């Protein structure tokens, strides 16, 4: 779980506090802040709060965010590569097409977000919880996870090929037609989720399941 965050000390102002290459940002409140298509490399962001902020289409590379929070914001098509997000929270935020690739997520909670078509390929996820999220067609291919939880998430057609799911928990999710189902070995799956996985597991094993009148 994320550590307790300190409150930002002042409101961010544009353009001085727009994320930029090699910038350092600490204790800022980005509220009702428009920063779409921003691009930054080697940025350091700590103890900042983003509320109703627009970072859609943004790009981060080799950057680090620590003890930050995002609420009711727009992270659609936001792409981060070789970057880290630690001790942070994302809630009620639009994340369609969001990408955190070849990076690190640690002590992060994502709650009530629409994150369909998101990608976490080749990233390391440690103590990350996805709760009440839409993760349909999300891509976790070749990610390495530790103590990751999926609670009441829509995982329809999500991709888990090559994932290392050490200690992962799936509870109350919709794991229909997920890819790479064999990679779920070692995960804890609730009974409800296992029933939903029946067709996918059977298809992966080349088993034809006859549900009779159930279709």
XYZ file of N, CA, C and O in Angstrom:
860
model
N 0.841 -1.196 0.000
C 0.000 0.000 0.000
C 0.879 1.250 0.000
O 1.946 1.276 0.594
N 0.408 2.322 -0.679
C 1.195 3.539 -0.701
C 1.399 4.111 0.689
O 0.549 3.997 1.560
N 2.544 4.737 0.886
C 2.807 5.386 2.155
C 1.983 6.669 2.258
O 1.513 7.216 1.270
N 1.825 7.180 3.479
C 1.095 8.429 3.675
C 1.798 9.552 2.928
O 3.004 9.740 3.031
N 1.028 10.317 2.181
C 1.593 11.373 1.364
C 1.495 12.716 2.085
O 0.521 12.996 2.774
N 2.510 13.555 1.918
C 2.461 14.895 2.455
C 1.667 15.789 1.521
O 1.679 15.617 0.310
N 0.972 16.746 2.097
C 0.176 17.647 1.289
C 1.086 18.595 0.503
O 2.117 19.057 1.016
N 0.727 18.885 -0.746
C 1.514 19.841 -1.527
C 1.571 21.207 -0.843
O 0.651 21.592 -0.123
N 2.659 21.923 -1.067
C 2.845 23.205 -0.402
C 2.299 24.384 -1.196
O 1.993 25.417 -0.629
N 2.160 24.222 -2.502
C 1.640 25.346 -3.290
C 1.008 24.846 -4.582
O 1.268 23.725 -5.037
N 0.187 25.704 -5.164
C -0.476 25.362 -6.420
C 0.504 25.514 -7.577
O 1.291 26.477 -7.632
N 0.473 24.564 -8.491
C 1.328 24.645 -9.676
C 0.825 25.744 -10.600
O -0.371 26.044 -10.658
N 1.737 26.344 -11.311
C 1.365 27.395 -12.270
C 2.042 27.112 -13.600
O 3.184 26.637 -13.647
N 1.338 27.409 -14.675
C 1.848 27.158 -16.020
C 2.416 28.454 -16.601
O 1.875 29.542 -16.372
N 3.496 28.366 -17.340
C 4.208 27.152 -17.777
C 5.364 26.746 -16.856
O 6.021 25.749 -17.122
N 5.616 27.512 -15.800
C 6.797 27.262 -14.968
C 6.835 25.849 -14.400
O 7.904 25.250 -14.272
N 5.650 25.301 -14.044
C 5.605 23.989 -13.407
C 5.181 22.872 -14.347
O 4.916 21.753 -13.894
N 5.121 23.148 -15.639
C 4.851 22.079 -16.597
C 6.026 21.095 -16.591
O 7.196 21.506 -16.549
N 5.719 19.807 -16.641
C 6.777 18.803 -16.619
C 7.651 18.925 -17.862
O 7.151 18.973 -18.989
N 8.964 18.975 -17.638
C 9.902 19.177 -18.743
C 11.171 18.373 -18.490
O 11.387 17.822 -17.408
N 12.027 18.292 -19.478
C 13.269 17.522 -19.372
C 14.103 17.962 -18.174
O 14.321 19.166 -17.948
N 14.544 16.959 -17.390
C 15.433 17.158 -16.250
C 14.844 18.076 -15.181
O 15.577 18.609 -14.344
N 13.532 18.240 -15.182
C 12.889 19.085 -14.180
C 12.694 18.348 -12.864
O 12.568 17.122 -12.832
N 12.670 19.109 -11.755
C 12.413 18.551 -10.427
C 11.192 19.266 -9.846
O 11.161 20.497 -9.786
N 10.192 18.475 -9.429
C 8.918 19.032 -8.970
C 8.539 18.366 -7.663
O 8.438 17.146 -7.588
N 8.315 19.167 -6.630
C 7.995 18.601 -5.330
C 6.953 19.453 -4.615
O 7.017 20.677 -4.617
N 5.990 18.765 -4.004
C 4.988 19.446 -3.193
C 4.091 20.386 -3.967
O 3.722 21.450 -3.465
N 3.703 19.997 -5.182
C 2.861 20.858 -6.020
C 1.464 20.267 -6.182
O 1.298 19.045 -6.246
N 0.472 21.147 -6.259
C -0.903 20.728 -6.516
C -1.288 21.146 -7.933
O -1.425 22.341 -8.214
N -1.439 20.145 -8.798
C -1.864 20.401 -10.181
C -3.378 20.177 -10.233
O -3.847 19.086 -10.531
N -4.142 21.215 -9.949
C -5.603 21.097 -9.909
C -6.220 21.871 -11.068
O -5.865 23.033 -11.315
N -7.144 21.189 -11.783
C -7.736 21.782 -12.990
C -6.629 22.297 -13.906
O -6.681 23.422 -14.414
N -5.670 21.460 -14.101
C -4.434 21.853 -14.798
C -4.373 21.155 -16.149
O -4.484 19.931 -16.234
N -4.167 21.893 -17.214
C -4.124 21.334 -18.564
C -2.674 21.220 -19.031
O -1.968 22.226 -19.148
N -2.251 19.984 -19.259
C -0.892 19.734 -19.724
C -0.891 18.587 -20.736
O -0.085 17.655 -20.646
N -1.821 18.608 -21.708
C -1.865 17.491 -22.670
C -0.630 17.500 -23.563
O -0.037 18.538 -23.829
N -0.240 16.295 -23.977
C 0.874 16.106 -24.894
C 2.207 16.607 -24.326
O 3.135 16.906 -25.077
N 2.291 16.709 -22.995
C 3.563 17.075 -22.400
C 4.601 15.998 -22.699
O 4.270 14.848 -22.952
N 5.875 16.383 -22.662
C 6.946 15.424 -22.909
C 8.115 15.762 -21.999
O 8.560 16.917 -21.943
N 8.587 14.752 -21.265
C 9.694 15.003 -20.340
C 10.582 13.778 -20.225
O 10.109 12.643 -20.193
N 11.871 14.019 -20.133
C 12.860 12.974 -19.903
C 13.676 13.337 -18.670
O 13.987 14.507 -18.436
N 13.963 12.324 -17.856
C 14.761 12.519 -16.646
C 14.103 13.503 -15.676
O 14.784 14.276 -14.997
N 12.773 13.460 -15.601
C 12.056 14.317 -14.650
C 11.918 13.604 -13.308
O 11.804 12.383 -13.245
N 11.905 14.384 -12.216
C 11.724 13.860 -10.862
C 10.500 14.555 -10.256
O 10.504 15.778 -10.097
N 9.477 13.766 -9.922
C 8.229 14.324 -9.400
C 7.940 13.661 -8.057
O 7.830 12.432 -7.978
N 7.809 14.446 -6.994
C 7.611 13.877 -5.667
C 6.539 14.645 -4.893
O 6.483 15.877 -4.952
N 5.680 13.898 -4.213
C 4.660 14.462 -3.325
C 3.806 15.509 -4.033
O 3.481 16.563 -3.483
N 3.426 15.195 -5.270
C 2.567 16.097 -6.042
C 1.173 15.497 -6.185
O 1.009 14.278 -6.218
N 0.190 16.357 -6.276
C -1.202 15.929 -6.403
C -1.769 16.450 -7.722
O -1.667 17.636 -8.034
N -2.375 15.539 -8.484
C -2.995 15.889 -9.762
C -4.499 15.650 -9.630
O -4.945 14.507 -9.497
N -5.289 16.711 -9.643
C -6.739 16.615 -9.498
C -7.404 17.277 -10.705
O -7.136 18.451 -10.996
N -8.213 16.518 -11.410
C -8.856 17.022 -12.624
C -7.812 17.628 -13.560
O -8.026 18.677 -14.179
N -6.694 16.945 -13.647
C -5.593 17.390 -14.505
C -5.624 16.626 -15.825
O -5.939 15.438 -15.864
N -5.292 17.309 -16.894
C -5.274 16.698 -18.225
C -3.826 16.475 -18.653
O -3.117 17.408 -18.992
N -3.400 15.200 -18.591
C -2.078 14.814 -19.074
C -2.208 13.844 -20.244
O -1.294 13.060 -20.530
N -3.338 13.879 -20.913
C -3.587 12.944 -22.005
C -2.535 13.099 -23.099
O -2.099 14.199 -23.428
N -2.110 11.954 -23.616
C -1.132 11.967 -24.695
C 0.275 12.335 -24.259
O 1.158 12.504 -25.099
N 0.499 12.434 -22.947
C 1.812 12.825 -22.443
C 2.859 11.734 -22.620
O 2.536 10.564 -22.833
N 4.125 12.128 -22.506
C 5.236 11.191 -22.656
C 6.246 11.420 -21.539
O 6.666 12.544 -21.282
N 6.639 10.331 -20.883
C 7.713 10.365 -19.899
C 8.746 9.309 -20.263
O 8.393 8.193 -20.647
N 10.014 9.656 -20.091
C 11.083 8.693 -20.356
C 12.144 8.838 -19.268
O 12.550 9.959 -18.926
N 12.539 7.717 -18.698
C 13.561 7.690 -17.645
C 13.255 8.708 -16.542
O 14.128 9.447 -16.091
N 12.005 8.728 -16.116
C 11.557 9.670 -15.093
C 11.032 8.924 -13.878
O 10.741 7.722 -13.949
N 10.886 9.632 -12.749
C 10.503 8.982 -11.505
C 9.445 9.801 -10.771
O 9.630 10.992 -10.534
N 8.337 9.137 -10.420
C 7.263 9.754 -9.653
C 7.151 9.024 -8.322
O 7.037 7.792 -8.291
N 7.174 9.774 -7.225
C 7.135 9.179 -5.893
C 6.123 9.914 -5.018
O 6.093 11.145 -4.992
N 5.288 9.134 -4.311
C 4.294 9.694 -3.377
C 3.408 10.731 -4.058
O 3.170 11.819 -3.530
N 2.908 10.376 -5.227
C 2.009 11.261 -5.973
C 0.599 10.674 -5.990
O 0.401 9.478 -5.761
N -0.386 11.520 -6.272
C -1.761 11.034 -6.396
C -2.410 11.665 -7.618
O -2.157 12.831 -7.949
N -3.262 10.863 -8.262
C -4.020 11.320 -9.419
C -5.489 11.042 -9.140
O -5.856 9.911 -8.806
N -6.348 12.049 -9.279
C -7.776 11.871 -9.025
C -8.588 12.612 -10.084
O -8.293 13.766 -10.405
N -9.573 11.900 -10.641
C -10.486 12.496 -11.620
C -9.722 13.194 -12.731
O -10.106 14.260 -13.196
N -8.633 12.578 -13.150
C -7.783 13.186 -14.167
C -7.853 12.421 -15.476
O -8.544 11.402 -15.584
N -7.136 12.905 -16.485
C -7.130 12.280 -17.802
C -5.711 11.846 -18.143
O -4.838 12.686 -18.398
N -5.510 10.527 -18.125
C -4.221 9.945 -18.510
C -4.371 9.080 -19.758
O -3.570 8.178 -19.992
N -5.389 9.344 -20.538
C -5.609 8.571 -21.759
C -4.413 8.723 -22.697
O -3.910 9.833 -22.921
N -3.932 7.595 -23.204
C -2.820 7.556 -24.157
C -1.521 8.140 -23.594
O -0.605 8.464 -24.353
N -1.454 8.272 -22.281
C -0.206 8.685 -21.623
C 0.783 7.524 -21.713
O 0.428 6.372 -21.457
N 2.037 7.807 -22.061
C 3.027 6.750 -22.249
C 4.292 7.049 -21.447
O 4.900 8.115 -21.613
N 4.671 6.113 -20.579
C 5.919 6.227 -19.823
C 6.802 5.034 -20.155
O 6.329 3.898 -20.189
N 8.069 5.274 -20.389
C 9.020 4.203 -20.670
C 10.229 4.343 -19.752
O 10.674 5.457 -19.454
N 10.724 3.190 -19.278
C 11.919 3.170 -18.425
C 11.770 4.110 -17.235
O 12.731 4.787 -16.840
N 10.580 4.179 -16.664
C 10.283 5.113 -15.586
C 9.724 4.371 -14.376
O 9.351 3.194 -14.465
N 9.631 5.049 -13.233
C 9.109 4.422 -12.024
C 7.989 5.249 -11.412
O 7.995 6.487 -11.471
N 7.018 4.540 -10.830
C 5.915 5.154 -10.090
C 5.840 4.414 -8.761
O 5.567 3.216 -8.730
N 6.096 5.129 -7.654
C 6.170 4.462 -6.358
C 5.326 5.191 -5.309
O 5.183 6.412 -5.347
N 4.789 4.398 -4.368
C 4.030 4.926 -3.226
C 2.988 5.940 -3.671
O 2.869 7.029 -3.112
N 2.203 5.574 -4.678
C 1.276 6.518 -5.300
C -0.107 5.924 -5.492
O -0.298 4.710 -5.394
N -1.077 6.801 -5.786
C -2.461 6.389 -5.975
C -3.020 7.012 -7.248
O -2.726 8.170 -7.563
N -3.826 6.231 -7.946
C -4.556 6.736 -9.113
C -6.018 6.353 -8.906
O -6.339 5.176 -8.742
N -6.913 7.337 -8.904
C -8.314 7.040 -8.651
C -9.257 7.790 -9.576
O -9.031 8.969 -9.889
N -10.304 7.081 -10.021
C -11.359 7.684 -10.834
C -10.782 8.480 -12.000
O -11.218 9.593 -12.307
N -9.812 7.881 -12.640
C -9.081 8.567 -13.703
C -9.209 7.814 -15.021
O -9.208 6.584 -15.045
N -9.310 8.549 -16.107
C -9.382 7.949 -17.436
C -7.986 7.515 -17.863
O -7.065 8.341 -17.929
N -7.847 6.211 -18.148
C -6.537 5.656 -18.486
C -6.580 4.809 -19.759
O -5.728 3.940 -19.969
N -7.542 5.026 -20.617
C -7.617 4.283 -21.873
C -6.340 4.501 -22.683
O -5.921 5.640 -22.911
N -5.687 3.413 -23.070
C -4.467 3.521 -23.854
C -3.241 3.923 -23.050
O -2.176 4.168 -23.626
N -3.378 3.958 -21.724
C -2.256 4.306 -20.848
C -1.154 3.263 -20.978
O -1.417 2.066 -21.095
N 0.107 3.707 -20.939
C 1.205 2.757 -21.025
C 2.300 3.053 -20.017
O 2.727 4.203 -19.879
N 2.715 1.998 -19.299
C 3.890 2.101 -18.415
C 4.762 0.892 -18.752
O 4.619 -0.183 -18.207
N 5.662 1.096 -19.690
C 6.373 -0.006 -20.330
C 7.837 -0.038 -19.886
O 8.517 1.000 -19.818
N 8.310 -1.266 -19.595
C 9.707 -1.471 -19.202
C 10.083 -0.575 -18.022
O 11.184 -0.034 -17.966
N 9.151 -0.441 -17.078
C 9.390 0.419 -15.931
C 9.089 -0.291 -14.627
O 9.088 -1.521 -14.546
N 8.815 0.494 -13.585
C 8.557 -0.030 -12.253
C 7.310 0.627 -11.671
O 7.139 1.851 -11.759
N 6.417 -0.185 -11.109
C 5.314 0.295 -10.283
C 5.437 -0.413 -8.941
O 5.436 -1.647 -8.884
N 5.532 0.357 -7.874
C 5.749 -0.228 -6.548
C 4.906 0.511 -5.511
O 4.927 1.742 -5.456
N 4.155 -0.244 -4.715
C 3.259 0.344 -3.708
C 2.299 1.337 -4.359
O 2.194 2.497 -3.957
N 1.590 0.844 -5.368
C 0.658 1.675 -6.135
C -0.747 1.087 -6.056
O -0.928 -0.133 -6.153
N -1.754 1.943 -5.887
C -3.154 1.528 -5.914
C -3.872 2.258 -7.042
O -3.783 3.490 -7.145
N -4.568 1.497 -7.875
C -5.344 2.061 -8.986
C -6.795 1.687 -8.739
O -7.153 0.509 -8.730
N -7.663 2.674 -8.533
C -9.036 2.420 -8.117
C -10.046 3.122 -9.015
O -9.915 4.321 -9.291
N -11.038 2.364 -9.481
C -12.156 2.953 -10.208
C -11.764 3.614 -11.510
O -12.392 4.599 -11.920
N -10.759 3.080 -12.180
C -10.268 3.695 -13.417
C -10.667 2.892 -14.650
O -10.735 1.668 -14.603
N -10.899 3.593 -15.729
C -11.126 2.936 -17.015
C -9.774 2.855 -17.712
O -9.275 3.854 -18.237
N -9.179 1.669 -17.663
C -7.827 1.474 -18.182
C -7.801 0.433 -19.281
O -6.849 -0.358 -19.388
N -8.849 0.389 -20.093
C -8.864 -0.544 -21.215
C -7.749 -0.172 -22.202
O -7.370 0.999 -22.322
N -7.198 -1.183 -22.848
C -6.126 -1.002 -23.827
C -4.847 -0.446 -23.198
O -3.977 0.058 -23.908
N -4.733 -0.516 -21.881
C -3.510 -0.051 -21.227
C -2.409 -1.102 -21.378
O -2.677 -2.265 -21.687
N -1.175 -0.700 -21.154
C -0.053 -1.620 -21.332
C 0.959 -1.466 -20.204
O 1.350 -0.350 -19.848
N 1.370 -2.625 -19.664
C 2.400 -2.678 -18.628
C 3.482 -3.678 -19.035
O 4.120 -4.304 -18.204
N 3.699 -3.782 -20.309
C 4.633 -4.766 -20.860
C 6.040 -4.580 -20.304
O 6.549 -3.459 -20.208
N 6.640 -5.699 -19.926
C 8.031 -5.737 -19.488
C 8.309 -4.887 -18.245
O 9.466 -4.578 -17.944
N 7.266 -4.509 -17.523
C 7.463 -3.726 -16.299
C 7.513 -4.637 -15.079
O 7.086 -5.794 -15.117
N 8.019 -4.102 -13.969
C 8.043 -4.813 -12.691
C 7.006 -4.177 -11.773
O 7.069 -2.979 -11.485
N 6.028 -4.977 -11.344
C 4.949 -4.512 -10.489
C 5.076 -5.171 -9.123
O 5.037 -6.402 -9.007
N 5.240 -4.365 -8.095
C 5.403 -4.892 -6.742
C 4.423 -4.201 -5.803
O 4.378 -2.976 -5.729
N 3.617 -5.004 -5.124
C 2.577 -4.483 -4.213
C 1.701 -3.446 -4.932
O 1.555 -2.312 -4.485
N 1.134 -3.888 -6.041
C 0.232 -3.049 -6.831
C -1.170 -3.633 -6.750
O -1.359 -4.845 -6.901
N -2.170 -2.788 -6.513
C -3.560 -3.230 -6.465
C -4.382 -2.498 -7.517
O -4.365 -1.262 -7.580
N -5.080 -3.273 -8.350
C -6.069 -2.726 -9.287
C -7.432 -3.060 -8.706
O -7.766 -4.242 -8.535
N -8.234 -2.065 -8.401
C -9.521 -2.291 -7.737
C -10.643 -1.597 -8.512
O -10.571 -0.410 -8.812
N -11.680 -2.365 -8.866
C -12.860 -1.811 -9.560
C -12.448 -1.076 -10.842
O -12.941 0.018 -11.133
N -11.559 -1.683 -11.601
C -11.072 -1.061 -12.829
C -11.523 -1.834 -14.068
O -11.737 -3.044 -14.017
N -11.643 -1.130 -15.174
C -11.862 -1.759 -16.475
C -10.487 -1.940 -17.111
O -9.817 -0.967 -17.459
N -10.064 -3.194 -17.227
C -8.761 -3.521 -17.794
C -8.916 -4.416 -19.023
O -8.029 -5.210 -19.339
N -10.035 -4.279 -19.708
C -10.254 -5.084 -20.902
C -9.188 -4.765 -21.946
O -8.836 -3.605 -22.172
N -8.639 -5.810 -22.527
C -7.573 -5.734 -23.534
C -6.309 -5.071 -22.993
O -5.481 -4.586 -23.763
N -6.143 -5.045 -21.683
C -4.890 -4.556 -21.108
C -3.776 -5.552 -21.406
O -4.018 -6.752 -21.538
N -2.554 -5.079 -21.491
C -1.429 -5.918 -21.888
C -0.375 -5.946 -20.777
O 0.285 -4.938 -20.502
N -0.246 -7.125 -20.140
C 0.760 -7.326 -19.098
C 1.874 -8.256 -19.587
O 2.590 -8.837 -18.782
N 2.019 -8.372 -20.860
C 2.954 -9.336 -21.429
C 4.370 -9.162 -20.878
O 4.922 -8.056 -20.851
N 4.945 -10.277 -20.417
C 6.317 -10.331 -19.926
C 6.582 -9.427 -18.725
O 7.734 -9.099 -18.422
N 5.519 -9.025 -18.025
C 5.717 -8.259 -16.787
C 6.138 -9.205 -15.668
O 5.832 -10.398 -15.695
N 6.834 -8.678 -14.689
C 7.212 -9.435 -13.504
C 6.475 -8.837 -12.315
O 6.583 -7.632 -12.063
N 5.697 -9.649 -11.612
C 4.867 -9.113 -10.540
C 5.173 -9.771 -9.207
O 5.617 -10.917 -9.140
N 4.909 -9.037 -8.153
C 5.044 -9.550 -6.799
C 3.970 -8.901 -5.940
O 3.888 -7.671 -5.869
N 3.115 -9.728 -5.336
C 2.038 -9.243 -4.469
C 1.117 -8.255 -5.196
O 0.786 -7.186 -4.685
N 0.709 -8.641 -6.388
C -0.223 -7.828 -7.167
C -1.634 -8.375 -6.995
O -1.846 -9.591 -7.011
N -2.602 -7.486 -6.831
C -3.994 -7.881 -6.642
C -4.877 -7.251 -7.720
O -4.710 -6.073 -8.065
N -5.824 -8.055 -8.211
C -6.863 -7.579 -9.113
C -8.190 -7.820 -8.404
O -8.584 -8.978 -8.201
N -8.869 -6.770 -7.991
C -10.111 -6.892 -7.249
C -11.267 -6.295 -8.048
O -11.264 -5.108 -8.378
N -12.234 -7.140 -8.387
C -13.450 -6.699 -9.085
C -13.118 -5.927 -10.366
O -13.692 -4.872 -10.645
N -12.199 -6.473 -11.131
C -11.794 -5.818 -12.377
C -12.322 -6.568 -13.597
O -12.459 -7.791 -13.583
N -12.589 -5.832 -14.651
C -12.952 -6.424 -15.933
C -11.663 -6.692 -16.696
O -10.987 -5.751 -17.143
N -11.320 -7.963 -16.825
C -10.084 -8.361 -17.491
C -10.359 -9.029 -18.838
O -9.526 -9.783 -19.353
N -11.503 -8.744 -19.418
C -11.872 -9.359 -20.692
C -10.789 -9.131 -21.747
O -10.379 -7.999 -22.016
N -10.307 -10.229 -22.304
C -9.310 -10.209 -23.388
C -7.986 -9.551 -22.980
O -7.223 -9.095 -23.839
N -7.708 -9.491 -21.686
C -6.400 -8.999 -21.244
C -5.321 -10.007 -21.619
O -5.583 -11.200 -21.748
N -4.096 -9.528 -21.782
C -2.996 -10.369 -22.230
C -1.988 -10.578 -21.090
O -1.441 -9.619 -20.545
N -1.771 -11.869 -20.746
C -0.843 -12.206 -19.675
C 0.288 -13.121 -20.144
O 0.947 -13.756 -19.322
N 0.542 -13.178 -21.414
C 1.584 -14.070 -21.927
C 2.951 -13.710 -21.340
O 3.362 -12.551 -21.338
N 3.635 -14.728 -20.822
C 4.982 -14.530 -20.318
C 5.069 -13.799 -18.994
O 6.168 -13.456 -18.539
N 3.934 -13.574 -18.328
C 3.941 -12.850 -17.053
C 4.417 -13.766 -15.930
O 4.088 -14.949 -15.891
N 5.192 -13.205 -15.009
C 5.555 -13.908 -13.785
C 4.632 -13.404 -12.678
O 4.759 -12.271 -12.230
N 3.674 -14.251 -12.255
C 2.625 -13.818 -11.333
C 2.869 -14.314 -9.913
O 2.012 -14.915 -9.289
N 4.033 -14.060 -9.384
C 4.332 -14.494 -8.031
C 3.430 -13.823 -6.999
O 3.469 -12.610 -6.830
N 2.595 -14.633 -6.323
C 1.739 -14.100 -5.265
C 0.570 -13.266 -5.736
O -0.062 -12.572 -4.932
N 0.241 -13.304 -7.020
C -0.871 -12.508 -7.531
C -2.205 -13.072 -7.053
O -2.368 -14.280 -6.879
N -3.184 -12.186 -6.856
C -4.525 -12.582 -6.417
C -5.550 -11.987 -7.375
O -5.511 -10.796 -7.676
N -6.493 -12.833 -7.824
C -7.613 -12.393 -8.652
C -8.883 -12.639 -7.841
O -9.197 -13.782 -7.510
N -9.618 -11.592 -7.532
C -10.787 -11.720 -6.664
C -11.974 -10.959 -7.245
O -11.941 -9.733 -7.357
N -12.998 -11.700 -7.655
C -14.212 -11.064 -8.160
C -14.053 -10.392 -9.496
O -14.728 -9.413 -9.796
N -13.157 -10.933 -10.342
C -12.876 -10.304 -11.634
C -13.645 -10.975 -12.774
O -14.318 -11.990 -12.586
N -13.515 -10.395 -13.961
C -14.093 -10.968 -15.172
C -12.929 -11.311 -16.103
O -12.508 -10.488 -16.918
N -12.372 -12.515 -15.976
C -11.187 -12.885 -16.757
C -11.536 -13.618 -18.051
O -10.886 -14.590 -18.422
N -12.557 -13.165 -18.761
C -13.026 -13.852 -19.952
C -12.062 -13.663 -21.123
O -11.622 -12.544 -21.413
N -11.745 -14.778 -21.792
C -10.937 -14.750 -23.019
C -9.573 -14.100 -22.823
O -9.048 -13.458 -23.742
N -8.974 -14.249 -21.661
C -7.662 -13.664 -21.469
C -6.620 -14.453 -22.242
O -6.757 -15.644 -22.473
N -5.553 -13.759 -22.651
C -4.473 -14.414 -23.366
C -3.374 -14.839 -22.415
O -3.153 -14.221 -21.381
N -2.670 -15.893 -22.762
C -1.581 -16.376 -21.928
C -2.059 -16.952 -20.618
O -1.414 -16.794 -19.581
N -3.195 -17.666 -20.659
C -3.794 -18.176 -19.427
C -2.844 -19.105 -18.674
O -2.893 -19.190 -17.439
N -1.936 -19.768 -19.367
C -0.992 -20.663 -18.694
C -0.077 -19.910 -17.740
O 0.455 -20.482 -16.787
N 0.083 -18.614 -17.969
C 0.945 -17.809 -17.104
C 0.315 -17.535 -15.749
O 0.971 -16.986 -14.857
N -0.962 -17.896 -15.569
C -1.618 -17.693 -14.287
C -1.202 -18.733 -13.250
O -1.614 -18.654 -12.085
N -0.386 -19.683 -13.639
C 0.092 -20.691 -12.692
C 0.770 -20.009 -11.516
O 1.615 -19.134 -11.696
N 0.371 -20.397 -10.309
C 0.936 -19.802 -9.110
C 0.114 -18.683 -8.529
O 0.345 -18.249 -7.395
N -0.870 -18.188 -9.289
C -1.742 -17.125 -8.791
C -2.865 -17.714 -7.949
O -3.213 -18.890 -8.076
N -3.457 -16.895 -7.090
C -4.635 -17.287 -6.321
C -5.855 -16.713 -7.005
O -5.946 -15.494 -7.213
N -6.798 -17.589 -7.349
C -7.981 -17.179 -8.101
C -9.228 -17.549 -7.304
O -9.355 -18.691 -6.837
N -10.148 -16.610 -7.134
C -11.384 -16.908 -6.406
C -12.226 -17.897 -7.197
O -12.079 -18.035 -8.410
N -13.128 -18.607 -6.495
C -13.967 -19.594 -7.158
C -14.772 -19.006 -8.289
O -14.909 -19.610 -9.359
N -15.313 -17.817 -8.097
C -16.096 -17.159 -9.148
C -15.232 -16.912 -10.371
O -15.649 -17.148 -11.515
N -14.006 -16.447 -10.164
C -13.125 -16.175 -11.283
C -12.723 -17.460 -12.006
O -12.613 -17.482 -13.228
N -12.515 -18.533 -11.256
C -12.124 -19.791 -11.868
C -13.212 -20.308 -12.796
O -12.936 -20.828 -13.884
N -14.480 -20.148 -12.382
C -15.583 -20.567 -13.251
C -15.548 -19.791 -14.560
O -15.732 -20.349 -15.644
N -15.289 -18.480 -14.471
C -15.225 -17.660 -15.680
C -14.058 -18.059 -16.574
O -14.098 -17.884 -17.794
N -13.015 -18.626 -15.973
C -11.828 -19.022 -16.730
C -11.980 -20.367 -17.434
O -11.126 -20.748 -18.237
N -13.065 -21.091 -17.125
C -13.201 -22.460 -17.609
C -13.023 -22.577 -19.113
O -12.239 -23.403 -19.603
N -13.733 -21.775 -19.877
C -13.640 -21.869 -21.337
C -12.227 -21.552 -21.829
O -11.697 -22.219 -22.723
N -11.626 -20.499 -21.249
C -10.287 -20.107 -21.686
C -9.256 -21.172 -21.367
O -8.390 -21.501 -22.180
N -9.333 -21.739 -20.162
C -8.423 -22.814 -19.771
C -8.603 -24.030 -20.671
O -7.626 -24.654 -21.112
N -9.846 -24.362 -20.937
C -10.117 -25.522 -21.778
C -9.572 -25.324 -23.187
O -8.957 -26.228 -23.769
N -9.764 -24.126 -23.732
C -9.276 -23.850 -25.084
C -7.750 -23.949 -25.143
O -7.182 -24.470 -26.102
N -7.098 -23.456 -24.083
C -5.634 -23.506 -24.049
C -5.123 -24.938 -24.002
O -4.041 -25.242 -24.501
N -5.912 -25.822 -23.408
C -5.519 -27.223 -23.293
C -6.081 -28.088 -24.426
O -5.888 -29.301 -24.446
N -6.806 -27.457 -25.347
C -7.391 -28.192 -26.453
C -8.560 -29.061 -26.061
O -8.856 -30.081 -26.697
N -9.270 -28.663 -24.979
C -10.415 -29.427 -24.480
C -11.704 -28.749 -24.928
O -11.876 -27.544 -24.766
N -12.600 -29.545 -25.448
C -13.913 -29.018 -25.821
C -14.866 -29.229 -24.637
O -15.026 -30.358 -24.160
N -15.465 -28.153 -24.154
C -16.366 -28.230 -23.015
C -17.811 -28.155 -23.505
O -18.172 -27.223 -24.226
N -18.609 -29.139 -23.117
C -20.022 -29.174 -23.500
C -20.852 -28.677 -22.329
O -20.998 -29.346 -21.315
N -21.397 -27.468 -22.450
C -22.226 -26.905 -21.397
C -23.708 -27.243 -21.596
O -24.551 -26.765 -20.862
N -24.009 -28.037 -22.603
C -25.389 -28.434 -22.856
C -26.265 -27.223 -23.190
O -25.891 -26.386 -24.002
N -27.404 -27.129 -22.518
C -28.316 -26.030 -22.787
C -27.745 -24.683 -22.370
O -28.264 -23.624 -22.754
N -26.673 -24.665 -21.549
C -26.092 -23.396 -21.095
C -25.351 -22.697 -22.227
O -25.004 -21.532 -22.145
N -25.076 -23.410 -23.350
C -24.411 -22.820 -24.480
C -22.895 -22.907 -24.400
O -22.344 -23.327 -23.425
